[in-house]
XYZ file of C-alpha atoms in Angstrom:
691
model
C 45.777 14.677 -27.336
C 49.461 14.284 -28.382
C 50.776 13.277 -24.936
C 48.186 10.509 -24.697
C 49.120 9.204 -28.161
C 52.818 9.208 -27.267
C 52.205 7.249 -24.075
C 50.015 4.723 -25.927
C 52.746 4.258 -28.561
C 55.393 3.737 -25.862
C 53.233 1.155 -24.063
C 52.636 -0.651 -27.360
C 56.382 -0.800 -28.124
C 57.148 -2.082 -24.621
C 54.433 -4.741 -24.935
C 55.906 -5.992 -28.231
C 59.376 -6.137 -26.659
C 58.086 -8.108 -23.670
C 56.201 -10.549 -25.914
C 59.408 -11.078 -27.929
C 61.288 -11.763 -24.693
C 58.645 -14.310 -23.651
C 58.998 -16.079 -27.013
C 62.785 -16.121 -26.661
C 62.515 -17.536 -23.129
C 60.313 -20.343 -24.383
C 62.853 -21.331 -27.077
C 65.977 -20.749 -24.937
C 68.761 -23.372 -24.962
C 71.694 -22.626 -22.646
C 74.212 -24.769 -24.593
C 74.093 -22.465 -27.636
C 75.296 -19.350 -25.792
C 78.191 -20.750 -23.736
C 81.633 -19.207 -24.445
C 80.090 -16.556 -26.778
C 80.888 -12.876 -26.613
C 78.035 -10.341 -26.391
C 78.445 -9.459 -30.082
C 78.285 -13.125 -31.068
C 75.133 -13.535 -28.943
C 73.440 -10.652 -30.775
C 74.390 -12.224 -34.141
C 72.916 -15.535 -32.923
C 69.709 -13.774 -31.856
C 69.401 -12.215 -35.318
C 69.835 -15.552 -37.104
C 67.264 -17.259 -34.839
C 64.829 -14.449 -35.543
C 65.238 -14.979 -39.280
C 64.410 -18.645 -38.764
C 61.322 -17.766 -36.619
C 62.689 -19.775 -33.692
C 63.079 -17.057 -31.061
C 62.329 -13.521 -30.074
C 64.830 -11.788 -32.329
C 67.493 -9.323 -31.267
C 65.203 -7.231 -29.032
C 63.700 -10.225 -27.254
C 67.077 -11.855 -26.756
C 68.676 -8.714 -25.277
C 65.816 -8.406 -22.727
C 65.476 -12.126 -21.907
C 69.154 -13.223 -21.673
C 70.035 -11.313 -18.450
C 66.849 -12.568 -16.778
C 67.584 -16.134 -17.861
C 71.108 -16.024 -16.474
C 69.943 -14.622 -13.111
C 66.426 -16.109 -12.499
C 66.484 -19.219 -14.716
C 63.620 -19.855 -17.236
C 60.765 -20.163 -14.663
C 61.607 -16.932 -12.869
C 62.100 -15.112 -16.168
C 58.647 -16.220 -17.406
C 56.953 -14.999 -14.193
C 58.649 -11.603 -14.380
C 57.962 -11.105 -18.088
C 54.271 -12.138 -17.833
C 53.732 -9.809 -14.863
C 55.317 -6.883 -16.696
C 53.233 -7.652 -19.809
C 49.993 -7.675 -17.752
C 50.801 -4.313 -16.155
C 51.671 -2.879 -19.557
C 48.403 -4.167 -21.034
C 46.366 -2.550 -18.211
C 48.095 0.792 -18.777
C 47.519 0.509 -22.511
C 43.778 -0.387 -22.406
C 42.727 1.444 -19.168
C 40.941 -1.740 -18.018
C 41.504 -2.811 -14.407
C 41.927 -6.382 -13.247
C 38.855 -6.023 -10.990
C 36.564 -5.011 -13.861
C 38.011 -7.769 -16.030
C 37.355 -10.381 -13.334
C 33.871 -8.939 -12.703
C 32.907 -9.121 -16.388
C 34.247 -12.655 -16.637
C 32.314 -13.710 -13.553
C 29.065 -12.114 -14.783
C 29.469 -13.804 -18.149
C 29.978 -17.194 -16.538
C 27.015 -16.580 -14.204
C 24.701 -15.690 -17.100
C 25.781 -18.808 -18.972
C 25.090 -20.908 -15.868
C 21.614 -19.330 -15.442
C 20.748 -20.040 -19.067
C 21.863 -23.645 -18.600
C 19.763 -24.073 -15.438
C 16.748 -22.430 -17.123
C 17.040 -24.794 -20.068
C 17.200 -27.800 -17.750
C 14.107 -26.621 -15.827
C 12.101 -25.949 -18.987
C 12.991 -29.383 -20.273
C 11.905 -30.953 -16.980
C 8.600 -29.022 -16.973
C 7.931 -30.108 -20.545
C 8.609 -33.756 -19.691
C 6.351 -33.521 -16.611
C 3.557 -31.973 -18.678
C 3.850 -34.714 -21.307
C 3.818 -37.383 -18.594
C 0.738 -35.829 -16.979
C -1.072 -35.705 -20.324
C -0.271 -39.373 -20.944
C -1.493 -40.282 -17.451
C -4.693 -38.284 -17.932
C -5.224 -39.975 -21.321
C -4.771 -43.419 -19.791
C -7.302 -42.602 -17.079
C -9.781 -41.388 -19.670
C -9.297 -44.524 -21.783
C -9.694 -46.726 -18.722
C -12.925 -44.922 -17.786
C -14.303 -45.473 -21.319
C -13.318 -49.137 -21.140
C -15.028 -49.436 -17.767
C -18.232 -47.937 -19.161
C -18.180 -50.553 -21.965
C -17.830 -53.389 -19.428
C -20.884 -52.363 -17.376
C -23.651 -54.962 -17.739
C -27.278 -53.813 -17.637
C -29.416 -55.960 -15.332
C -33.200 -55.994 -15.499
C -34.920 -57.305 -12.377
C -38.684 -57.855 -12.712
C -40.339 -57.134 -9.371
C -44.045 -56.676 -8.732
C -45.116 -53.064 -8.876
C -47.394 -53.286 -5.834
C -47.538 -55.467 -2.782
C -50.563 -56.408 -0.777
C -50.690 -55.151 2.761
C -51.490 -58.652 4.051
C -48.391 -60.192 2.526
C -46.010 -60.367 5.445
C -43.625 -62.817 3.885
C -41.503 -61.773 0.957
C -40.519 -64.353 -1.558
C -36.840 -64.885 -2.038
C -35.542 -63.215 -5.155
C -33.543 -65.622 -7.280
C -29.865 -64.935 -7.645
C -28.770 -63.458 -10.933
C -25.588 -64.590 -12.585
C -23.399 -61.787 -13.929
C -20.431 -62.185 -16.216
C -17.281 -61.466 -14.297
C -15.505 -59.196 -16.770
C -14.193 -56.545 -14.368
C -12.808 -57.065 -10.869
C -14.619 -55.548 -7.929
C -11.703 -53.323 -7.003
C -11.771 -51.688 -10.437
C -15.469 -50.839 -10.299
C -15.608 -49.127 -6.899
C -16.976 -45.700 -7.625
C -15.378 -43.849 -4.755
C -11.887 -45.123 -5.451
C -12.164 -44.505 -9.171
C -13.656 -41.033 -9.053
C -11.792 -39.417 -6.195
C -8.444 -41.141 -5.892
C -7.688 -41.745 -9.530
C -9.398 -38.839 -11.294
C -9.222 -35.854 -8.933
C -5.585 -36.311 -8.025
C -4.050 -36.312 -11.531
C -6.527 -33.713 -12.760
C -5.386 -31.319 -10.068
C -1.756 -31.992 -10.901
C -2.521 -31.484 -14.578
C -4.115 -28.080 -13.889
C -1.099 -26.944 -11.924
C 1.216 -27.886 -14.773
C -0.945 -26.613 -17.627
C -1.673 -23.158 -16.188
C 0.609 -20.940 -18.195
C 1.544 -17.628 -16.641
C 1.039 -14.595 -18.898
C 4.223 -13.578 -20.759
C 5.832 -10.289 -19.832
C 5.563 -8.965 -23.389
C 1.791 -8.511 -22.923
C 2.685 -5.489 -20.790
C 3.925 -2.281 -22.387
C 7.530 -1.211 -21.910
C 8.295 2.297 -20.684
C 9.174 4.434 -23.743
C 10.842 7.059 -21.549
C 13.585 4.741 -20.314
C 14.654 7.099 -17.505
C 15.507 10.032 -19.807
C 13.241 12.431 -17.919
C 14.870 11.626 -14.577
C 18.318 12.344 -16.014
C 17.010 15.690 -17.288
C 15.549 16.580 -13.891
C 18.877 15.856 -12.146
C 20.469 18.941 -13.708
C 17.472 21.044 -12.628
C 17.688 19.576 -9.106
C 21.238 20.856 -8.568
C 20.076 24.399 -9.284
C 17.092 23.830 -6.980
C 19.412 22.804 -4.120
C 21.229 26.134 -4.358
C 17.930 28.064 -4.379
C 16.685 26.087 -1.389
C 19.752 26.936 0.702
C 19.439 30.627 -0.235
C 15.730 30.650 0.650
C 16.310 29.142 4.080
C 19.237 31.486 4.701
C 17.039 34.492 3.910
C 14.693 33.396 6.726
C 17.556 32.946 9.165
C 17.745 29.140 8.935
C 21.228 27.757 8.346
C 21.062 24.368 6.641
C 23.033 22.465 4.046
C 21.748 20.167 1.292
C 23.683 16.916 1.776
C 21.898 14.761 -0.804
C 19.493 15.138 -3.728
C 17.317 12.233 -4.915
C 15.321 12.573 -8.140
C 12.292 10.292 -8.297
C 9.552 9.676 -10.867
C 7.256 12.393 -9.467
C 9.204 14.407 -6.889
C 12.753 15.412 -6.009
C 13.779 15.037 -2.377
C 16.371 17.412 -0.932
C 17.971 16.089 2.253
C 18.737 19.028 4.533
C 21.115 18.887 7.456
C 20.292 21.842 9.733
C 23.037 23.543 11.695
C 23.261 23.092 15.452
C 20.611 25.093 17.288
C 18.096 25.094 14.394
C 14.728 23.602 15.323
C 13.015 21.256 12.891
C 9.700 23.028 13.510
C 11.129 26.222 11.972
C 11.840 24.412 8.707
C 8.380 22.789 8.713
C 6.682 26.171 9.198
C 8.395 27.519 6.050
C 6.717 25.037 3.671
C 4.619 27.682 1.881
C 7.579 30.080 1.556
C 9.765 27.330 0.091
C 7.004 26.479 -2.379
C 6.788 30.151 -3.422
C 10.540 30.613 -3.927
C 10.954 27.335 -5.831
C 7.821 28.030 -7.946
C 6.338 24.589 -7.213
C 2.697 23.719 -6.655
C 3.128 21.981 -3.298
C 6.036 21.102 -1.012
C 5.856 18.237 1.465
C 8.320 18.192 4.366
C 9.290 14.946 6.100
C 10.947 15.794 9.391
C 13.053 13.851 10.054
C 13.696 11.172 7.425
C 13.468 7.755 9.158
C 16.956 6.429 9.815
C 18.757 9.622 8.774
C 19.867 12.776 10.578
C 18.279 14.961 7.917
C 15.034 16.695 6.989
C 13.443 15.707 3.680
C 11.906 18.391 1.471
C 9.931 16.873 -1.415
C 9.490 19.219 -4.379
C 7.363 18.132 -7.383
C 9.126 17.710 -10.716
C 8.034 19.667 -13.774
C 6.387 16.512 -15.048
C 5.567 13.034 -13.698
C 7.589 10.176 -15.187
C 5.189 7.210 -15.413
C 6.153 3.887 -13.847
C 4.889 1.046 -16.017
C 3.791 -2.186 -14.347
C 6.164 -4.150 -16.560
C 9.166 -2.443 -14.924
C 8.137 -3.702 -11.486
C 6.976 -7.199 -12.496
C 10.150 -7.709 -14.542
C 12.361 -6.684 -11.598
C 14.279 -9.099 -9.391
C 12.326 -7.875 -6.347
C 9.092 -9.283 -7.801
C 10.617 -12.367 -9.429
C 12.406 -13.461 -6.242
C 9.505 -12.691 -3.886
C 8.360 -15.953 -2.253
C 4.734 -14.943 -1.604
C 1.920 -16.033 -3.911
C 0.092 -12.756 -3.247
C 2.973 -10.390 -3.973
C 1.795 -6.937 -5.054
C 3.808 -4.751 -7.452
C 3.168 -1.359 -5.836
C 5.495 0.950 -7.802
C 8.782 2.821 -7.320
C 10.003 4.953 -4.450
C 11.758 8.325 -4.681
C 15.150 6.692 -5.251
C 13.793 4.685 -8.206
C 13.815 1.300 -6.432
C 10.957 -1.106 -7.165
C 8.624 -1.691 -4.200
C 6.875 -5.065 -3.868
C 4.498 -5.707 -0.961
C 3.113 -8.937 0.458
C -0.656 -8.963 0.985
C -0.304 -11.929 3.365
C 1.799 -9.803 5.731
C -0.329 -6.673 5.542
C -2.735 -8.660 6.079
C -5.574 -6.327 4.969
C -5.338 -3.144 2.922
C -7.351 0.085 2.836
C -7.051 2.199 -0.335
C -8.524 5.704 -0.530
C -8.240 8.648 -2.866
C -10.219 11.199 -4.807
C -11.600 10.554 -8.282
C -8.844 10.304 -10.879
C -6.020 9.901 -8.369
C -5.129 6.347 -9.438
C -7.151 4.170 -7.064
C -8.722 1.903 -9.705
C -5.401 1.515 -11.536
C -3.838 0.425 -8.240
C -6.493 -2.283 -7.818
C -5.915 -3.519 -11.375
C -2.163 -3.617 -10.747
C -2.823 -5.709 -7.640
C -5.008 -8.199 -9.539
C -2.503 -8.395 -12.414
C 0.326 -9.060 -9.954
C -1.617 -12.029 -8.563
C -2.268 -13.361 -12.090
C 1.480 -13.207 -12.829
C 2.461 -14.793 -9.497
C -0.016 -17.563 -8.678
C -2.160 -20.237 -10.286
C -5.949 -20.647 -9.768
C -5.331 -23.540 -7.337
C -3.228 -21.289 -5.101
C -5.239 -18.039 -4.972
C -8.947 -17.337 -5.461
C -10.485 -13.883 -5.906
C -13.828 -12.383 -4.885
C -14.364 -9.069 -6.683
C -17.086 -6.643 -5.542
C -17.692 -3.738 -7.931
C -20.768 -1.621 -7.097
C -19.805 0.817 -9.894
C -20.366 -2.047 -12.418
C -17.732 -0.821 -14.897
C -14.288 -1.237 -13.328
C -13.889 -4.966 -12.630
C -16.411 -6.618 -14.974
C -13.598 -7.260 -17.451
C -12.235 -9.975 -15.124
C -15.326 -12.177 -15.490
C -14.348 -15.586 -16.836
C -10.817 -15.920 -15.468
C -10.115 -19.145 -13.517
C -8.943 -17.269 -10.410
C -12.482 -16.011 -9.680
C -14.366 -17.990 -7.040
C -17.680 -16.454 -8.182
C -18.552 -13.936 -10.926
C -17.882 -10.261 -10.239
C -20.543 -8.944 -7.833
C -22.187 -5.645 -8.775
C -25.333 -5.590 -6.575
C -24.873 -4.239 -3.019
C -27.269 -6.810 -1.530
C -25.290 -9.653 -3.090
C -22.076 -8.049 -1.880
C -23.312 -8.101 1.712
C -24.310 -11.762 1.296
C -20.885 -12.572 -0.187
C -19.159 -10.999 2.817
C -21.442 -13.010 5.092
C -20.407 -16.185 3.237
C -16.748 -15.212 3.682
C -17.274 -15.045 7.452
C -18.847 -18.518 7.410
C -15.962 -19.844 5.301
C -13.487 -18.376 7.785
C -15.219 -20.192 10.656
C -15.263 -23.442 8.644
C -11.540 -23.188 7.995
C -10.786 -22.663 11.671
C -12.737 -25.846 12.452
C -10.597 -27.721 9.913
C -7.455 -26.295 11.521
C -8.636 -27.507 14.921
C -9.234 -31.019 13.568
C -5.716 -31.150 12.105
C -4.121 -29.522 15.138
C -2.556 -26.653 13.153
C -2.605 -22.876 13.582
C -2.824 -21.429 10.074
C -3.364 -22.251 6.410
C 0.296 -23.098 5.766
C 0.298 -25.716 8.499
C -3.002 -27.149 7.239
C -1.819 -27.497 3.633
C 1.443 -29.075 4.811
C -0.492 -31.585 6.932
C -2.810 -32.380 4.011
C 0.148 -32.903 1.692
C 1.850 -35.260 4.148
C -1.320 -37.317 4.576
C -1.740 -37.667 0.802
C -5.113 -35.915 0.663
C -6.129 -33.360 -1.968
C -8.247 -30.934 0.082
C -5.860 -28.004 -0.231
C -7.203 -24.623 0.842
C -6.382 -21.737 -1.510
C -5.775 -18.190 -0.379
C -8.816 -15.933 -0.861
C -8.412 -12.231 -1.634
C -11.628 -10.175 -1.331
C -11.452 -6.869 -3.218
C -14.117 -4.178 -2.711
C -13.788 -1.365 -5.238
C -16.213 1.112 -3.633
C -17.042 0.765 0.048
C -19.192 3.901 0.347
C -21.978 2.480 -1.822
C -22.154 -0.687 0.284
C -22.236 1.349 3.497
C -25.242 3.300 2.206
C -27.256 0.156 1.398
C -26.379 -2.175 4.299
C -24.071 -0.349 6.711
C -24.496 -2.551 9.765
C -24.095 -5.907 8.040
C -21.159 -4.780 5.876
C -19.302 -3.220 8.798
C -19.784 -6.304 10.984
C -18.531 -8.674 8.272
C -15.523 -6.500 7.424
C -14.549 -6.215 11.089
C -14.847 -9.958 11.719
C -12.798 -10.779 8.631
C -10.182 -8.171 9.454
C -9.824 -9.476 13.005
C -9.584 -13.214 12.336
C -9.203 -14.034 8.638
C -5.410 -13.679 8.338
C -4.559 -17.138 9.677
C -7.362 -18.630 7.556
C -5.689 -17.321 4.395
C -8.342 -14.694 3.620
C -7.360 -11.080 2.970
C -9.400 -7.904 2.445
C -8.598 -5.070 0.045
C -11.080 -2.228 0.578
C -11.111 0.890 -1.614
C -13.186 4.059 -1.449
C -13.147 7.488 -3.062
C -15.008 9.119 -0.150
C -12.742 8.786 2.907
C -15.191 10.174 5.460
C -15.823 8.872 8.959
C -19.261 7.481 8.081
C -17.651 5.256 5.404
C -14.294 4.430 7.015
C -15.602 3.983 10.526
C -13.454 3.689 13.612
C -13.941 -0.088 13.764
C -12.862 -0.553 10.145
C -9.791 1.663 10.622
C -8.784 -0.122 13.805
C -8.878 -3.545 12.159
C -7.240 -2.729 8.792
C -3.648 -1.724 9.605
C -2.154 -1.202 6.121
C -3.181 1.887 4.127
C -2.558 3.417 0.712
C -3.601 7.035 0.266
C -3.750 8.779 -3.081
C -4.415 12.494 -3.529
C -7.341 13.750 -1.422
C -9.063 17.117 -1.229
C -8.400 18.097 2.380
C -6.229 17.417 5.387
C -9.278 16.026 7.200
C -9.563 13.229 4.628
C -5.832 12.581 4.927
C -6.156 12.200 8.694
C -9.111 9.862 8.214
C -6.974 7.515 6.114
C -3.475 7.854 7.565
C -4.090 9.458 10.982
C -1.815 12.271 9.777
C -1.702 14.969 7.117
C 0.247 14.877 3.877
C -2.047 13.167 1.380
C -3.654 16.516 0.459
C -0.309 17.588 -1.079
C 0.016 14.603 -3.407
C 0.027 15.247 -7.147
C -2.444 12.645 -8.400
C -1.865 10.271 -11.331
C -0.506 7.481 -9.132
C 1.355 9.602 -6.565
C 0.683 7.812 -3.259
C 1.622 7.442 0.385
C 2.155 3.755 1.233
C 1.726 2.980 4.928
C 2.104 -0.789 5.555
C 1.640 -2.380 8.945
C 4.702 -2.170 11.162
C 6.190 0.919 9.532
C 6.613 4.137 11.515
C 5.869 6.599 8.706
C 4.284 6.364 5.251
C 6.555 6.149 2.206
C 5.950 8.232 -0.902
C 5.742 6.123 -4.060
C 4.777 6.456 -7.690
C 2.240 3.702 -8.346
C 2.629 1.264 -11.220
C 0.457 2.044 -14.250
C -1.415 -0.491 -16.384
C -3.715 0.493 -19.245
C -7.069 -0.986 -20.235
C -5.585 -2.555 -23.374
C -2.921 -4.335 -21.336
C -5.582 -5.738 -19.004
C -7.630 -6.935 -21.990
C -4.613 -8.691 -23.517
C -3.756 -10.466 -20.261
C -7.365 -11.536 -19.617
C -7.690 -12.736 -23.220
C -4.504 -14.800 -22.909
C -5.673 -16.470 -19.693
C -9.178 -17.199 -21.021
C -7.786 -18.955 -24.110
C -5.968 -21.567 -22.003
C -8.188 -21.925 -18.887
C -11.936 -21.913 -18.362
C -13.647 -20.287 -15.403
C -14.347 -22.606 -12.474
C -17.039 -20.929 -10.381
C -18.097 -22.555 -7.119
C -21.822 -23.319 -7.406
C -22.181 -23.929 -3.671
C -21.015 -20.378 -2.934
C -23.451 -18.940 -5.485
C -26.318 -20.960 -3.987
C -25.463 -19.786 -0.469
C -25.389 -16.128 -1.553
C -28.714 -16.472 -3.392
C -30.262 -18.177 -0.342
C -29.169 -15.331 1.938
C -30.666 -12.748 -0.427
C -33.915 -14.717 -0.556
C -34.120 -14.825 3.243
C -33.568 -11.069 3.424
C -36.320 -10.409 0.894
C -38.748 -12.643 2.782
C -38.005 -10.710 5.949
C -38.490 -7.436 4.089
C -41.905 -8.598 2.867
C -43.100 -9.079 6.435
C -45.025 -6.169 7.947
C -44.275 -5.064 11.464
C -47.389 -4.322 13.524
C -45.889 -1.025 14.708
C -45.116 0.176 11.169
C -48.243 2.375 10.641
C -47.855 3.983 14.070
C -44.138 4.504 13.471
C -44.840 6.275 10.178
C -47.391 8.531 11.900
C -44.880 9.442 14.599
C -42.048 10.059 12.105
C -44.215 12.429 10.048
C -45.286 14.322 13.175
C -41.754 14.717 14.588
C -40.074 15.305 11.216
C -37.179 12.949 11.937
C -36.559 9.201 11.952
C -34.105 7.201 14.012
C -33.989 3.774 15.626
C -33.417 5.229 19.102
C -36.594 7.332 18.794
C -38.649 4.236 17.933
C -37.086 2.346 20.846
C -38.191 4.996 23.332
C -41.714 5.470 21.941
C -42.684 1.817 21.417
C -40.417 0.156 24.030
C -38.886 -2.261 21.532
C -35.338 -3.505 20.947
C -32.813 -1.985 18.602
C -33.001 -4.788 16.010
C -36.767 -4.413 15.624
C -36.537 -0.617 15.490
C -33.851 -0.785 12.808
C -36.014 -3.234 10.828
C -38.949 -0.778 10.952
C -36.654 2.006 9.708
C -35.526 -0.229 6.824
C -39.148 -0.996 5.937
C -39.951 2.718 5.870
C -36.930 3.350 3.635
C -38.032 0.581 1.241
C -41.470 2.223 0.964
C -40.073 5.690 0.332
C -41.131 7.184 3.677
C -37.628 8.147 4.872
C -34.313 8.747 3.128
C -31.068 6.803 3.130
C -28.611 6.378 5.970
C -26.437 9.492 6.438
C -24.096 8.582 9.266
C -24.741 10.339 12.561
C -27.476 12.560 11.067
C -31.168 11.585 11.441
C -32.847 10.245 8.328
C -34.776 12.725 6.220
C -38.587 12.341 6.090
C -39.627 12.290 2.429
C -43.464 12.406 2.601
C -45.973 14.861 4.017
C -49.109 14.011 5.992
C -51.259 14.554 2.881
C -49.137 12.112 0.883
C -49.283 9.615 3.729
C -53.082 9.775 3.835
C -53.199 9.178 0.078
C -50.941 6.132 0.550
C -53.228 4.750 3.245
C -56.281 5.136 1.030
C -54.566 3.591 -1.996
C -54.795 -0.182 -2.387
C -51.786 -0.113 -4.733
C -49.427 0.871 -1.908
C -46.876 -1.938 -1.562
C -48.634 -4.410 -3.772
C -52.153 -3.846 -2.438
C -51.281 -4.204 1.241
C -52.716 -0.945 2.523
C -53.090 0.227 6.085
C -56.860 0.594 5.989
C -57.339 -2.424 8.141
C-alpha cells in the first residue's frame, strides 16, 4: 500500500544520510573547520563532496555537531547504531533471525568439514587394510612356496615279535624359513583372522538412503486436514453441549491417520460421561470410529481421536533419514513410524527387550517386520548383529536369503523352527558360561573384556524373528512355548532378542506364559475387543484403521501410543537386498545348521519308535470318541511325557486331529477304518498291529 511505500522511502533516505555522515566522519579533519562560519562550512562540505573526499553537504551537516560534542569515536558509534536500526526497519529482519541464520550457516559449514575429514580418514583406513590384507596374502603364498616335501620310507608292516624299533636316521632339511614363521596356529589365527575381521568391518557399506522412496505427498494432506479439523472442533463442542457435557477444545493435533482433539472438561464433569458418548460423537462427526483416551498421559485433558478422510502414508525413508534414527546409539534401533504430532518414533530392541506383534490380515504386520529388518541393515554391520528368520508362510521373508546378516538361511519348516529355537536356548546357556568365565554380567561387558585382552571372539547380537507363531504352535506347541519362555526370561543379557508376530491373537497361540515374558507389544487392527485384550490387556485395537495404524506399547510405558507405521514396498526391499548382496557374501554358520539337522534327526528317530500301549490307546480313543494325554495317563497309569508321545504318534498316523488348545483332539477314524488299518500290512510302512 501507499503508506508502506512512503515509510520505506523515508527509511531509505535516512539510511543514505547516515551513510554519508559515516563517510564524512571517517575523513574529518578538525583543522579545516576552525574559525569558519556555518555558511563557509557548508561551502567546504560541497567542495569536498565534489572531490569525493567526504560525505557531501548532507553528511557534513549531520556529522559536524556529533563530532564537536562526542569526538570521532563517539560519533561513529552513534551513527552505526542508528544505521543498524534503520536497516532493520527497512528490511523487516530482526537481529535475532540474522544471528540465527549466520550461526546455522557456520554450523552447516563446520559439519561438512568434519564429514569430509571423516570420509577421508575412512578411505585411508580402508586402503591401509587392503594393503595389509594383500601383504598377508603374499606372505602366505611365499610360505607355501618355501614348504619342503619330505618322503620318509618306513616299512608298511611290523612283525609282532619285533620289540625293538630301529632308530630312524635324521633327515636334513634346508633352513629357508624360521620356525616362528611356520607355526600354523600363530599364522592362521593371529595374523589372518584379526585383519580379516577388521577388513570386513571397514568394507561393509551401508545401503544409501536413495534406495528408499521419498514421500511424494510432502505433508500437503496434513495441511489440508488442519482446516477441516478446526471445523471439527466446533462440531465436537456443540455435540457434547447437546448431551449436557460442558467442555472446551484446547488443542488440535493433525496426524498422518487421525486428528486428536484435546478436551478440557469443565469442573464437575466426569470423564466416564465423555467416554460413554463415543458412538454419539462418531455419529455427529460422520467418522467410522472414534477412540477416546482419558486422560492423556501428562496432560489435564481428554483425547478424542477422529480418523482423517484419508491416511497419509509414512515412508520408511522419512524415519531413517531423521535425526532421531541417525543419532540413536543402539545397533538394533527400529524405525517404528510417526506419532499423532508428526514426530518420528525410533525404538530400541535391546531395551524392549522382546517384542510381540499382532494384527489381522492386511493390517500392516508383515510391513512392520520388514521395516524392522531394514532398520537393522541400515544401522549395523554383519559382525555386530545376526538374524534368525523363521517364516512358516514361506513367502514373506525368503527374499532375505543370502544377506550377510543371516546366521542361517530363512527357516520355513515348523520342525526346523522348533530345532532352531532349541539351539538358541543352548547358545544362550553357552554365552552365560562365557560371561561367568570373564566375570561379567552381560554382552557389553564381555565384548569390552575381550577387546581389552586383545582377543577376537566378539559375540554379536542375535535377533530372532518369527513371522507366524500360530503355525508353530499347531505343530509343536509344547517345545515352542518352552523355548520362547526361556529365551524371553533370560536372553536379554546374552544379547538375544525375540520378535514374535501372529495374525491370530487368541489365547491358545499367545498363551499366558508367552504374554507374561514378552513385555513390549505392537497391535495393529484386530477384529474384536477380545483380541485387543489378548494383546494389550485393554481394548482399543479394534478401532484402528488398518494400513499401518498401530498401538505401540513398549515396556515401561503406562499406556499405548497411537502411531502410523513406516511403509516400505517390495521393490525397495529388493533394491536394498540387491545392493548388499553385490558387496558382501552370505556367511552361514555350518555348526548351527548341523545342530538343527541333528535335532530333527533325533526327533524323527523317536517318532519311528512304536510305543507298546499304542494299539490299546487307539482302541480306547475310538471307543470314547475323544483323545487327550490326561485320559491316557489315567487309563494306562503312565507319565505325561509318554502319554503326549502316544498322542503325537496317533496324530502322525492320522488317527486323531491337530492340537486345538483346551479342546480335546478330534478322532478322525471309525472302528471299521481302524480294523482295515490293522489288517493292512501297508499301514505305516508295513508295521501293522497284527502281531
